[in-house]
mmCIF file of C-alpha atoms in Angstrom:
data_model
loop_
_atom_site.group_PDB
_atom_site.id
_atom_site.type_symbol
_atom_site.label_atom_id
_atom_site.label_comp_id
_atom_site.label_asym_id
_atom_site.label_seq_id
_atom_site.Cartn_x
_atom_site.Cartn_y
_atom_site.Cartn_z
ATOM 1 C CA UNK A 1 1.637 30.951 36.007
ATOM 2 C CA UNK A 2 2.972 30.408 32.693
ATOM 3 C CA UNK A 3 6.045 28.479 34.213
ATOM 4 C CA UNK A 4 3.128 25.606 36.016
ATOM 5 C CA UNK A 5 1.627 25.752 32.699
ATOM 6 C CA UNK A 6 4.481 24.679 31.261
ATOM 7 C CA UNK A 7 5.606 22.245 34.062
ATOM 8 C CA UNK A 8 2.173 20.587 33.216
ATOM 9 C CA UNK A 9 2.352 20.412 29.496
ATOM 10 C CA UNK A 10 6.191 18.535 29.936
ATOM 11 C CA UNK A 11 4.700 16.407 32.666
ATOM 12 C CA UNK A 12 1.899 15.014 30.295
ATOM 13 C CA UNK A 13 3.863 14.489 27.238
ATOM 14 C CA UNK A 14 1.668 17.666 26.013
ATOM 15 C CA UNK A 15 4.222 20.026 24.790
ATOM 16 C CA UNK A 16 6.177 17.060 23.103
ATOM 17 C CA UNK A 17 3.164 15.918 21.463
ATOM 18 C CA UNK A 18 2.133 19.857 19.516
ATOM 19 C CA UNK A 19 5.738 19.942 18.851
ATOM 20 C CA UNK A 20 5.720 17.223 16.248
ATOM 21 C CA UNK A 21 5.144 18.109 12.993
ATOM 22 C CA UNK A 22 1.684 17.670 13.305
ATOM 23 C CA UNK A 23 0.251 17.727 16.520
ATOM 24 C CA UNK A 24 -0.848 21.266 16.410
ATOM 25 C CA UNK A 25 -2.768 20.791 13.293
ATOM 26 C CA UNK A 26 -4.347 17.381 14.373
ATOM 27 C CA UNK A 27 -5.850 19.369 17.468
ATOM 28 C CA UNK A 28 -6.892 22.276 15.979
ATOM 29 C CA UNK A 29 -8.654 19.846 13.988
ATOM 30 C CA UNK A 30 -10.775 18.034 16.699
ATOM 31 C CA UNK A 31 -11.063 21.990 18.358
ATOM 32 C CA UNK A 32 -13.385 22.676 15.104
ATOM 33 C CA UNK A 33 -14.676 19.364 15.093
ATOM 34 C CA UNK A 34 -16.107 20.297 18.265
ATOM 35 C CA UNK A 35 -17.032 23.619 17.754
ATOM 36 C CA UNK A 36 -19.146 21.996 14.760
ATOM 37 C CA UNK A 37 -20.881 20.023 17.619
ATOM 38 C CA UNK A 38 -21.625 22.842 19.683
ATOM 39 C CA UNK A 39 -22.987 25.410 16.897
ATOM 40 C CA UNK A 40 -25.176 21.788 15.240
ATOM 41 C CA UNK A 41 -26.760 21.354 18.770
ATOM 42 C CA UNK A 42 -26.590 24.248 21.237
ATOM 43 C CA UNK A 43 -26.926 26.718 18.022
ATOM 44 C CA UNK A 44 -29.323 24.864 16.805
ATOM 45 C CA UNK A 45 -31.494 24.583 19.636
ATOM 46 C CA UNK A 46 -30.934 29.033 20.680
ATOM 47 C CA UNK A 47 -32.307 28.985 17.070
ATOM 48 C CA UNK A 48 -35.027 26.716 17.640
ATOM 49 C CA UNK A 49 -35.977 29.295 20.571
ATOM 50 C CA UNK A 50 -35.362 32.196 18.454
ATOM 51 C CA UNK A 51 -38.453 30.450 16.301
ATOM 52 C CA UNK A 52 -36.520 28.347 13.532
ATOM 53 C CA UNK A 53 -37.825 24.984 12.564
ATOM 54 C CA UNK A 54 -41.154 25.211 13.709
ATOM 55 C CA UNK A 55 -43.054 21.972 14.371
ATOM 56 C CA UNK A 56 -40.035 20.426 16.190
ATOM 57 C CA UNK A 57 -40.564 19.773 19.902
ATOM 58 C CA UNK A 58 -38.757 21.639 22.057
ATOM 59 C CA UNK A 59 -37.731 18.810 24.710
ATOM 60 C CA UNK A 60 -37.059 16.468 21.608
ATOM 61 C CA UNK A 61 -34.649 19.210 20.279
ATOM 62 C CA UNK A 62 -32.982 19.882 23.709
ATOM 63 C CA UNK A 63 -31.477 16.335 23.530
ATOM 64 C CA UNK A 64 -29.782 17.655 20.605
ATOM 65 C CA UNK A 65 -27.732 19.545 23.840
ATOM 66 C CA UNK A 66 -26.202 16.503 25.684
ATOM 67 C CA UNK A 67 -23.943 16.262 21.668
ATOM 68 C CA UNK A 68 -23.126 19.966 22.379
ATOM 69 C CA UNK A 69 -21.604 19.272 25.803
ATOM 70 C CA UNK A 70 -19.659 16.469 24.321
ATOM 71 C CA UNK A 71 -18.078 19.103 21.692
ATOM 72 C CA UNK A 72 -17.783 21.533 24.496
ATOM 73 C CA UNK A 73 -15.505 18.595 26.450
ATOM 74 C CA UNK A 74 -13.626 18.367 23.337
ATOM 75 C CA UNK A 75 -13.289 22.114 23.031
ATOM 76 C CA UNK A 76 -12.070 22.554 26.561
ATOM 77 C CA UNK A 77 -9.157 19.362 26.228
ATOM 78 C CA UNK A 78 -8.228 20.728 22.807
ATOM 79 C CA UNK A 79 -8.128 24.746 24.162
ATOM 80 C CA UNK A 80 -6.253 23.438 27.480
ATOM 81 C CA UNK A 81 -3.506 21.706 25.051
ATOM 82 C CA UNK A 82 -3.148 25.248 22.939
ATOM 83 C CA UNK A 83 -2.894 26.858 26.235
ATOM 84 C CA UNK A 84 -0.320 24.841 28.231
ATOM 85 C CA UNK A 85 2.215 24.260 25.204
ATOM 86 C CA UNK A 86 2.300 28.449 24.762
ATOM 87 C CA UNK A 87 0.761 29.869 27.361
ATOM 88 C CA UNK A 88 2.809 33.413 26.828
ATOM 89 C CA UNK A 89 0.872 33.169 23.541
ATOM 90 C CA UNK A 90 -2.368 33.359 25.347
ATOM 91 C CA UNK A 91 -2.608 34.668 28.674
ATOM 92 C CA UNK A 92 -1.539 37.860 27.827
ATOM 93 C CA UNK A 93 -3.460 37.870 24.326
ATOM 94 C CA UNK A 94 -6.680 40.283 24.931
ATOM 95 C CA UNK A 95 -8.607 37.893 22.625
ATOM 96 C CA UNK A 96 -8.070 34.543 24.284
ATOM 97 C CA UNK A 97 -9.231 37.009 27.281
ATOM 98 C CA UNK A 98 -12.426 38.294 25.387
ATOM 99 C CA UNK A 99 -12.858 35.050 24.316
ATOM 100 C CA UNK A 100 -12.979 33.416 27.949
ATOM 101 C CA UNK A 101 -15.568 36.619 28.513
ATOM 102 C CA UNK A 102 -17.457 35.408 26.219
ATOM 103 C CA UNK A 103 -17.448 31.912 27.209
ATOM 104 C CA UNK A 104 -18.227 32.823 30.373
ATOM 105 C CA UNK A 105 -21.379 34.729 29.626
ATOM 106 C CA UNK A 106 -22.518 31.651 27.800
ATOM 107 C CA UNK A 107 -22.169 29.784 30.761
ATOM 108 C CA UNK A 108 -23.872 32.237 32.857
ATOM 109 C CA UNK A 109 -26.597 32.513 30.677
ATOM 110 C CA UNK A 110 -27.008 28.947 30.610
ATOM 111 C CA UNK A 111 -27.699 28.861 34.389
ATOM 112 C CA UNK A 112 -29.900 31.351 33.717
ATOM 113 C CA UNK A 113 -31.737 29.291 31.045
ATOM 114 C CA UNK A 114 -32.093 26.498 33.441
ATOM 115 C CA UNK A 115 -32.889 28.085 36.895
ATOM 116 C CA UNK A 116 -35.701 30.262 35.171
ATOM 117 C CA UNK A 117 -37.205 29.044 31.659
ATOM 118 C CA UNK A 118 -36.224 25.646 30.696
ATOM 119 C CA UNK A 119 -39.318 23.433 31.768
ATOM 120 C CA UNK A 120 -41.574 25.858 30.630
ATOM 121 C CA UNK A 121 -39.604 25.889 26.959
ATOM 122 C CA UNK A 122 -39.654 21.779 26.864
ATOM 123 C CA UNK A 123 -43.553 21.822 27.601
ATOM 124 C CA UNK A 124 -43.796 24.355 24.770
ATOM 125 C CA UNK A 125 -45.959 22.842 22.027
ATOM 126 C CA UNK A 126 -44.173 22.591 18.918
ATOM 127 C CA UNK A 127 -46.130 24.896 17.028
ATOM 128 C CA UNK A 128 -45.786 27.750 19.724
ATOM 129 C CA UNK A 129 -42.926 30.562 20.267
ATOM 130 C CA UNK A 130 -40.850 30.111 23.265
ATOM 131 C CA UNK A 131 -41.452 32.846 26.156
ATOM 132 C CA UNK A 132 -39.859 36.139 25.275
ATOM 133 C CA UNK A 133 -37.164 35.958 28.102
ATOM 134 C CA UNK A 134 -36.422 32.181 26.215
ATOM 135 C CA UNK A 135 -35.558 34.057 23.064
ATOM 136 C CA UNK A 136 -33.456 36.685 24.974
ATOM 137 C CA UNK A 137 -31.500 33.248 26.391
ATOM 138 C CA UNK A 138 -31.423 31.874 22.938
ATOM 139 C CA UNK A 139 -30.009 35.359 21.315
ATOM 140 C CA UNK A 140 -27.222 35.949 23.771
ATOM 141 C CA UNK A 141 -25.819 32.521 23.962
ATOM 142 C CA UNK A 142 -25.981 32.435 20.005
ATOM 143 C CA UNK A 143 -23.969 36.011 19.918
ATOM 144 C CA UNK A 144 -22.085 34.344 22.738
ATOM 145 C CA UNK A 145 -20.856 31.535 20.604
ATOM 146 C CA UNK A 146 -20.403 33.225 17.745
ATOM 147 C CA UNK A 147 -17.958 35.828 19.627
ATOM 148 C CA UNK A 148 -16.010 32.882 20.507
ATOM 149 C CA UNK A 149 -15.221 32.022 17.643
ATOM 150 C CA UNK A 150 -14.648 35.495 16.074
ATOM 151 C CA UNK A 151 -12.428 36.176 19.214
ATOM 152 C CA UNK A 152 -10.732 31.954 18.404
ATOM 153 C CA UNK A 153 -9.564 33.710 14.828
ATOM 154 C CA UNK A 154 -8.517 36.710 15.816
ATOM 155 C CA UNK A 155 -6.366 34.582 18.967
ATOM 156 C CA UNK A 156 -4.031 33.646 15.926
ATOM 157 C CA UNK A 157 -4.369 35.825 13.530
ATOM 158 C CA UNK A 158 -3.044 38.859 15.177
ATOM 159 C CA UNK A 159 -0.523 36.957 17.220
ATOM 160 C CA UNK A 160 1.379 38.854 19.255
ATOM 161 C CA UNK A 161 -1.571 41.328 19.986
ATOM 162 C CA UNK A 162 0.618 44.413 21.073
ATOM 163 C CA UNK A 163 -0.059 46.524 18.127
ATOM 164 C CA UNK A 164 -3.793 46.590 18.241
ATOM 165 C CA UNK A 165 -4.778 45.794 21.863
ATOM 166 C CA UNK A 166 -6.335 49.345 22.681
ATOM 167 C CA UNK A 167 -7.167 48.419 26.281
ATOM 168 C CA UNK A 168 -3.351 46.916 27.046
ATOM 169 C CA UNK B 1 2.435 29.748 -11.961
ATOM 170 C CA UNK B 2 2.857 33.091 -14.361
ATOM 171 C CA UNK B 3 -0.911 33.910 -14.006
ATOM 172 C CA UNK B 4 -0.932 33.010 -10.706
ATOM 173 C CA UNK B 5 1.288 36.117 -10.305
ATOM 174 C CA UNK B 6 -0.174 38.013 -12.174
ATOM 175 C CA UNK B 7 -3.385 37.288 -10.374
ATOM 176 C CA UNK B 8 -1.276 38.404 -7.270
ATOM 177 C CA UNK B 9 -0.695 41.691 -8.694
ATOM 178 C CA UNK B 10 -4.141 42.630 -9.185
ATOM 179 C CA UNK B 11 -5.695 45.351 -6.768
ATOM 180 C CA UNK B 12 -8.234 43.182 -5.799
ATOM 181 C CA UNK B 13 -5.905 41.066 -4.466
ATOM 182 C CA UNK B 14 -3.630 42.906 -3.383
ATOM 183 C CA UNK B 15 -6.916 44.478 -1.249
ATOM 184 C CA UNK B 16 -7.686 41.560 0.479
ATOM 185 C CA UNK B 17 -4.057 40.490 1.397
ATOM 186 C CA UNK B 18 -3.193 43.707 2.796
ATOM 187 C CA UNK B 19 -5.731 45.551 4.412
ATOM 188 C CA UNK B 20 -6.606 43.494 7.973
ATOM 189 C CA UNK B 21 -10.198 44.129 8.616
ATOM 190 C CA UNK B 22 -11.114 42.375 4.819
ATOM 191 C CA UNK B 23 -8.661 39.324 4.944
ATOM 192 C CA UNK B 24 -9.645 38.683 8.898
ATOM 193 C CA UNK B 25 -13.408 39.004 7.627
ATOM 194 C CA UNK B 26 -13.265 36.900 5.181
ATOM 195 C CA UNK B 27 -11.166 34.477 7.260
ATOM 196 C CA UNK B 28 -13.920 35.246 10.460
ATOM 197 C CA UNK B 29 -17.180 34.496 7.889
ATOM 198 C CA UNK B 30 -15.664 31.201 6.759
ATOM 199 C CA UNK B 31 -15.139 29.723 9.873
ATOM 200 C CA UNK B 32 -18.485 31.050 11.237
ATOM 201 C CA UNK B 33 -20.870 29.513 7.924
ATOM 202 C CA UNK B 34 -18.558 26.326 8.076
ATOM 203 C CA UNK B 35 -19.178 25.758 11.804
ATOM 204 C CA UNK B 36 -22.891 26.435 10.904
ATOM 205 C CA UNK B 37 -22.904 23.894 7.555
ATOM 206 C CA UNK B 38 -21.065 21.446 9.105
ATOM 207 C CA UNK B 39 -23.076 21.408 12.624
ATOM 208 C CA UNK B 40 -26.716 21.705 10.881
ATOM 209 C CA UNK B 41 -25.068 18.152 8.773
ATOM 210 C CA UNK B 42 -23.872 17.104 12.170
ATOM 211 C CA UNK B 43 -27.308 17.069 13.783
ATOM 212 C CA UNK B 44 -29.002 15.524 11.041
ATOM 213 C CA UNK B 45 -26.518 12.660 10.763
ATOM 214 C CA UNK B 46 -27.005 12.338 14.701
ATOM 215 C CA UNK B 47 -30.939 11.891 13.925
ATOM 216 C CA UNK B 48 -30.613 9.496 11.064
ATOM 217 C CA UNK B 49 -27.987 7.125 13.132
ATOM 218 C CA UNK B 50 -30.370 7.524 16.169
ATOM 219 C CA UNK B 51 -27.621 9.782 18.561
ATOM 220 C CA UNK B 52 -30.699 11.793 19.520
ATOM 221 C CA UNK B 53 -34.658 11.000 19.249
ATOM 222 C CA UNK B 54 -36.515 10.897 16.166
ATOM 223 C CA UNK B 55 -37.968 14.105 16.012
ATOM 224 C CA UNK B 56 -39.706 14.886 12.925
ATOM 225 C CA UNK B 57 -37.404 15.823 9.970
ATOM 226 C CA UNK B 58 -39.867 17.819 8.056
ATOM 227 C CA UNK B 59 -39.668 21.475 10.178
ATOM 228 C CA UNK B 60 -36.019 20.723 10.419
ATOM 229 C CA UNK B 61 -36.055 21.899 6.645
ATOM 230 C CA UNK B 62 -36.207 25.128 7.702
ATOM 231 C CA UNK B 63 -32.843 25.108 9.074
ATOM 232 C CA UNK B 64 -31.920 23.835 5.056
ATOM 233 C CA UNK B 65 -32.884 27.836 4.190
ATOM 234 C CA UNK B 66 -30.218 28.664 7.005
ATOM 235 C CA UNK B 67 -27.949 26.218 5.608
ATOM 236 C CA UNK B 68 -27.544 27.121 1.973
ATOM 237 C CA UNK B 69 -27.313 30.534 2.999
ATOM 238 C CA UNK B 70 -24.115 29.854 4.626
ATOM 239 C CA UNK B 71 -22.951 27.496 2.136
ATOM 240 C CA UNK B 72 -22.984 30.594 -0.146
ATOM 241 C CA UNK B 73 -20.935 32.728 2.570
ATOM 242 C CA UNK B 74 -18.378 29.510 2.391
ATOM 243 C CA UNK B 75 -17.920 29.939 -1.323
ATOM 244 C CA UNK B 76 -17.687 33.928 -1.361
ATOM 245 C CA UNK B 77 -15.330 34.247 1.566
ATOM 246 C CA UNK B 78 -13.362 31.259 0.183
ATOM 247 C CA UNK B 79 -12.828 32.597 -3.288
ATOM 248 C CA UNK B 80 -11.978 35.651 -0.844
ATOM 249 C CA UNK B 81 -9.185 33.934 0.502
ATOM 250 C CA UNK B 82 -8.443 32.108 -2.667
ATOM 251 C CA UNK B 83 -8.129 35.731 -4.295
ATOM 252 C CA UNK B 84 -5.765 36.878 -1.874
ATOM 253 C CA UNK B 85 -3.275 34.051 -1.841
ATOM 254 C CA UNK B 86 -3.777 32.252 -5.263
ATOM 255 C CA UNK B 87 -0.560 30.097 -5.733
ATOM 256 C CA UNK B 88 -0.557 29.371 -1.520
ATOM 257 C CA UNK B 89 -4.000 27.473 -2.396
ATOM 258 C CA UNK B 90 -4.031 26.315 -6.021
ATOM 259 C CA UNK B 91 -0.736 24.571 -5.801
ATOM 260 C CA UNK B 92 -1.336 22.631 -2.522
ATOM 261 C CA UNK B 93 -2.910 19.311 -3.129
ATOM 262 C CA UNK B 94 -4.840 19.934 0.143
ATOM 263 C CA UNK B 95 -6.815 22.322 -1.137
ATOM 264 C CA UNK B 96 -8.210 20.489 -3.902
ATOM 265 C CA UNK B 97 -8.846 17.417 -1.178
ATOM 266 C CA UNK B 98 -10.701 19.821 0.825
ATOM 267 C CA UNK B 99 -12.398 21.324 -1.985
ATOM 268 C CA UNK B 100 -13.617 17.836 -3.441
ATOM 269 C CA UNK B 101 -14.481 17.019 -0.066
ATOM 270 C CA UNK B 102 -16.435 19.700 0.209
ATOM 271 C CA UNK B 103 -18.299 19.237 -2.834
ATOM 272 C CA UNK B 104 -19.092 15.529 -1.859
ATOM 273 C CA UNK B 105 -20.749 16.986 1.404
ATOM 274 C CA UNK B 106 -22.916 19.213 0.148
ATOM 275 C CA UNK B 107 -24.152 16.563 -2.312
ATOM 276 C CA UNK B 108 -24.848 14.026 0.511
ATOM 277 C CA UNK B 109 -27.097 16.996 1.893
ATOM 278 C CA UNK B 110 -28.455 18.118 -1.083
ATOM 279 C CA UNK B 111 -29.801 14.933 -1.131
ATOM 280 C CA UNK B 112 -30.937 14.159 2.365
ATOM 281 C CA UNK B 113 -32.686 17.316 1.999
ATOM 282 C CA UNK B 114 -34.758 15.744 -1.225
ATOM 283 C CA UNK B 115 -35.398 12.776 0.953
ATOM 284 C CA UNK B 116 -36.959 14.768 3.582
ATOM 285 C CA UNK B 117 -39.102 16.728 1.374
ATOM 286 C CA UNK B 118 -39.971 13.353 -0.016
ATOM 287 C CA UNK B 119 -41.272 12.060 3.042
ATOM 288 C CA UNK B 120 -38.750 8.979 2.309
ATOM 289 C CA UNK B 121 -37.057 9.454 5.618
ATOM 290 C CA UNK B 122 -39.173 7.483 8.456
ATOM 291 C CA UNK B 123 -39.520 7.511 11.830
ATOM 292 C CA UNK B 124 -36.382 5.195 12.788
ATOM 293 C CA UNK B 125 -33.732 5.604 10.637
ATOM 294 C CA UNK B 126 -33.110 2.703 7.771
ATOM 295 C CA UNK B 127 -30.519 0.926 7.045
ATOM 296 C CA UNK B 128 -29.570 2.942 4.079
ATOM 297 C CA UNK B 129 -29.878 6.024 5.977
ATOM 298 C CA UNK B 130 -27.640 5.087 8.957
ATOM 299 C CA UNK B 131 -24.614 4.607 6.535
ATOM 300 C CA UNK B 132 -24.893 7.753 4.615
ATOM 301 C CA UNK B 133 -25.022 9.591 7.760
ATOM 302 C CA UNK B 134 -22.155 7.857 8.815
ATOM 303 C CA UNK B 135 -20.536 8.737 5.622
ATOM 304 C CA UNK B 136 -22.116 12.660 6.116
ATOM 305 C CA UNK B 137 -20.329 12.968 9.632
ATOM 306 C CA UNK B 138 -16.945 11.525 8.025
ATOM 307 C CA UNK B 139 -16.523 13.181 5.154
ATOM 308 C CA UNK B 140 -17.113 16.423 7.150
ATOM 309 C CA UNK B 141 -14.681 15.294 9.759
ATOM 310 C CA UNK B 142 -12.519 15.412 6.694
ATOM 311 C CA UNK B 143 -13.582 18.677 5.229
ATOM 312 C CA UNK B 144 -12.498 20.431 8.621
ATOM 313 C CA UNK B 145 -9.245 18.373 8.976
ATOM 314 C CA UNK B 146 -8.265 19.102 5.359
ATOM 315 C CA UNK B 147 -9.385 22.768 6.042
ATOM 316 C CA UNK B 148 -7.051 22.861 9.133
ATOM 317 C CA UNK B 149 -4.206 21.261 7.398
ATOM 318 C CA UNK B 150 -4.120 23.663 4.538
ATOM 319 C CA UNK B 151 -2.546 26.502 6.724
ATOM 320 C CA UNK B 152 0.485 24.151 7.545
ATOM 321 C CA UNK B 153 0.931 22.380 4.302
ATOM 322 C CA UNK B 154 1.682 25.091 1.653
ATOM 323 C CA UNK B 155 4.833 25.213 0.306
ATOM 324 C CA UNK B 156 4.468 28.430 -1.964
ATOM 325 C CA UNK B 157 3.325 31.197 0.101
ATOM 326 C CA UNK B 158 3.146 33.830 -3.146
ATOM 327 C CA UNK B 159 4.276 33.164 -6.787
ATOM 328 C CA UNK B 160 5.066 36.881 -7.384
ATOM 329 C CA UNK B 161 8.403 35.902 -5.785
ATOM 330 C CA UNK B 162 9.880 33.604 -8.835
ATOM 331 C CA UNK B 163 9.417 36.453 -11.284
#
């Protein structure tokens, strides 16, 4: 696994790139950049469900989302980069793995939010509280999010993980 | 660079650079209230330059409460991490970029916010408007950049050392 990863990052120029003095730097750059995307529009709008900002339509806010996907795109280039140029680094660090969990939750629960609640939240009036199970959507993917970036942190601040991974 | 290290040597400091769970905190809360600051400025800039629909800006000042509440987390875990490395900030030139930056920012909403209240802000966006938010999202972009590039740029890690 880690040897394809590898392969890949040498094959795209990748590796040679976050090996410069500042490539590393420069990306972790756009990977907060969009992070700041994600917690202005999806955060803002699990918020906005959690009753924040009253008086703002719901469907009005939800286009706030399609800038969150763009950050999440960003997020996803940026993370692949990290993870290709030192993938030993990663795979075997319990909180890239937690944070992956966590991102996957979010995910799930934004299925969720879509196969069950959404058109009912967008005809909300503005002056309303979304649906209880809304808020439940809006809570978890907000804890979600914020787990990712706790777990983001912790990725390189305990670098290697081996002395406090309980579950290794 | 004397008080610097003595600074250093305080238990305070010495606390927060030693002990894990209040140096990753503090390090944990700043990137969580900055990622909140920075997004909430974010989606207003998208409004004003017309990125999303013109929703009303009025309710959107409750999110304001939300961010000046993090903008105080930003300063206390900052002067967190300040405390525990003194001479790894004080003596990089990034720092004071970011810092200044910073500052600038929070102006430009401090502002915005005013105009809101105001009722200055219309529907679509004018011409004055677009620009700032333009300047919002850049300066922003360079807040998180300079942020970034203050872990790689230091060249004195702890003055303690020259004494």
């Amino acid at each position: 696994m880690i040897e394809y990863l590898l392969i890949f990052s040498n094959a795209t120029g990748i590796y040679g790139f976050m090996n410069t003095p500042w490539g590393w730097p420069i990306i972790e750059s756009i990977h907060f950049f969009g992070l700041s995307l994600l917690i202005g529009t999806v955060g803002i709008f699990d918020l906005r469900l959690l009753g924040v900002g009253q008086g703002i339509q719901y469907s009005q806010m939800h286009k706030l989302v399609k800038v969150g996907v763009f950050g999440y795109s960003l997020n996803v280039m940026t993370g692949i980069m990290f993870l290709t140029t030192a993938p030993d680094q990663y795979i075997y660090n319990p909180a890239f793995q937690t944070k992956l969990f966590f991102m996957i939750i979010a995910g799930l629960n934004m299925i969720v939010f879509y196969l069950t609640t959404a058109h009912a939240v967008k005809t909300t009036p503005a002056d309303s509280y979304a649906t209880h199970p809304a808020k439940v959507i809006g809570a978890v993917s907000l804890l979600c999010w914020a787990m990712v970036i706790i777990c983001g942190r912790l990725i390189t601040y305990f670098r290697p993980p081996y002395h406090w991974c309980w579950f290794c | 660079m004397q008080s610097l290290a003595i600074l250093e040597e305080t238990a305070l400091s010495i606390w927060l650079r030693e002990s894990g769970a209040a140096f990753f905190s503090s390090l944990t809360l700043h990137s969580l209230s900055m990622a909140l600051v920075v997004g909430i400025n974010f989606a207003i800039a998208f409004r004003l330059i017309g990125i999303v629909p013109t929703f009303d800006l009025k309710p959107f000042l409750k999110f304001y409460r939300l961010h000046w509440v993090a903008v105080i987390v930003i300063f206390l875990s900052g002067l967190a991490l300040l405390l525990a490395y003194p001479a790894k900030a004080l003596t990089n030139p990034v720092f004071y970029l970011k810092f200044s930056l910073l500052t600038i920012g929070l102006i430009i909403s401090a502002w915005l916010q005013n105009q809101i209240q105001t009722h200055k802000i219309p529907g679509i966006a004018q011409h004055k408007f677009f620009w700032i938010a333009v300047a919002s999202i850049l300066i922003w972009i360079g807040t998180i950049t300079a942020g970034r590039f203050l872990a790689y740029t230091n060249s004195i890690l702890l003055a303690s050392r020259f004494f």
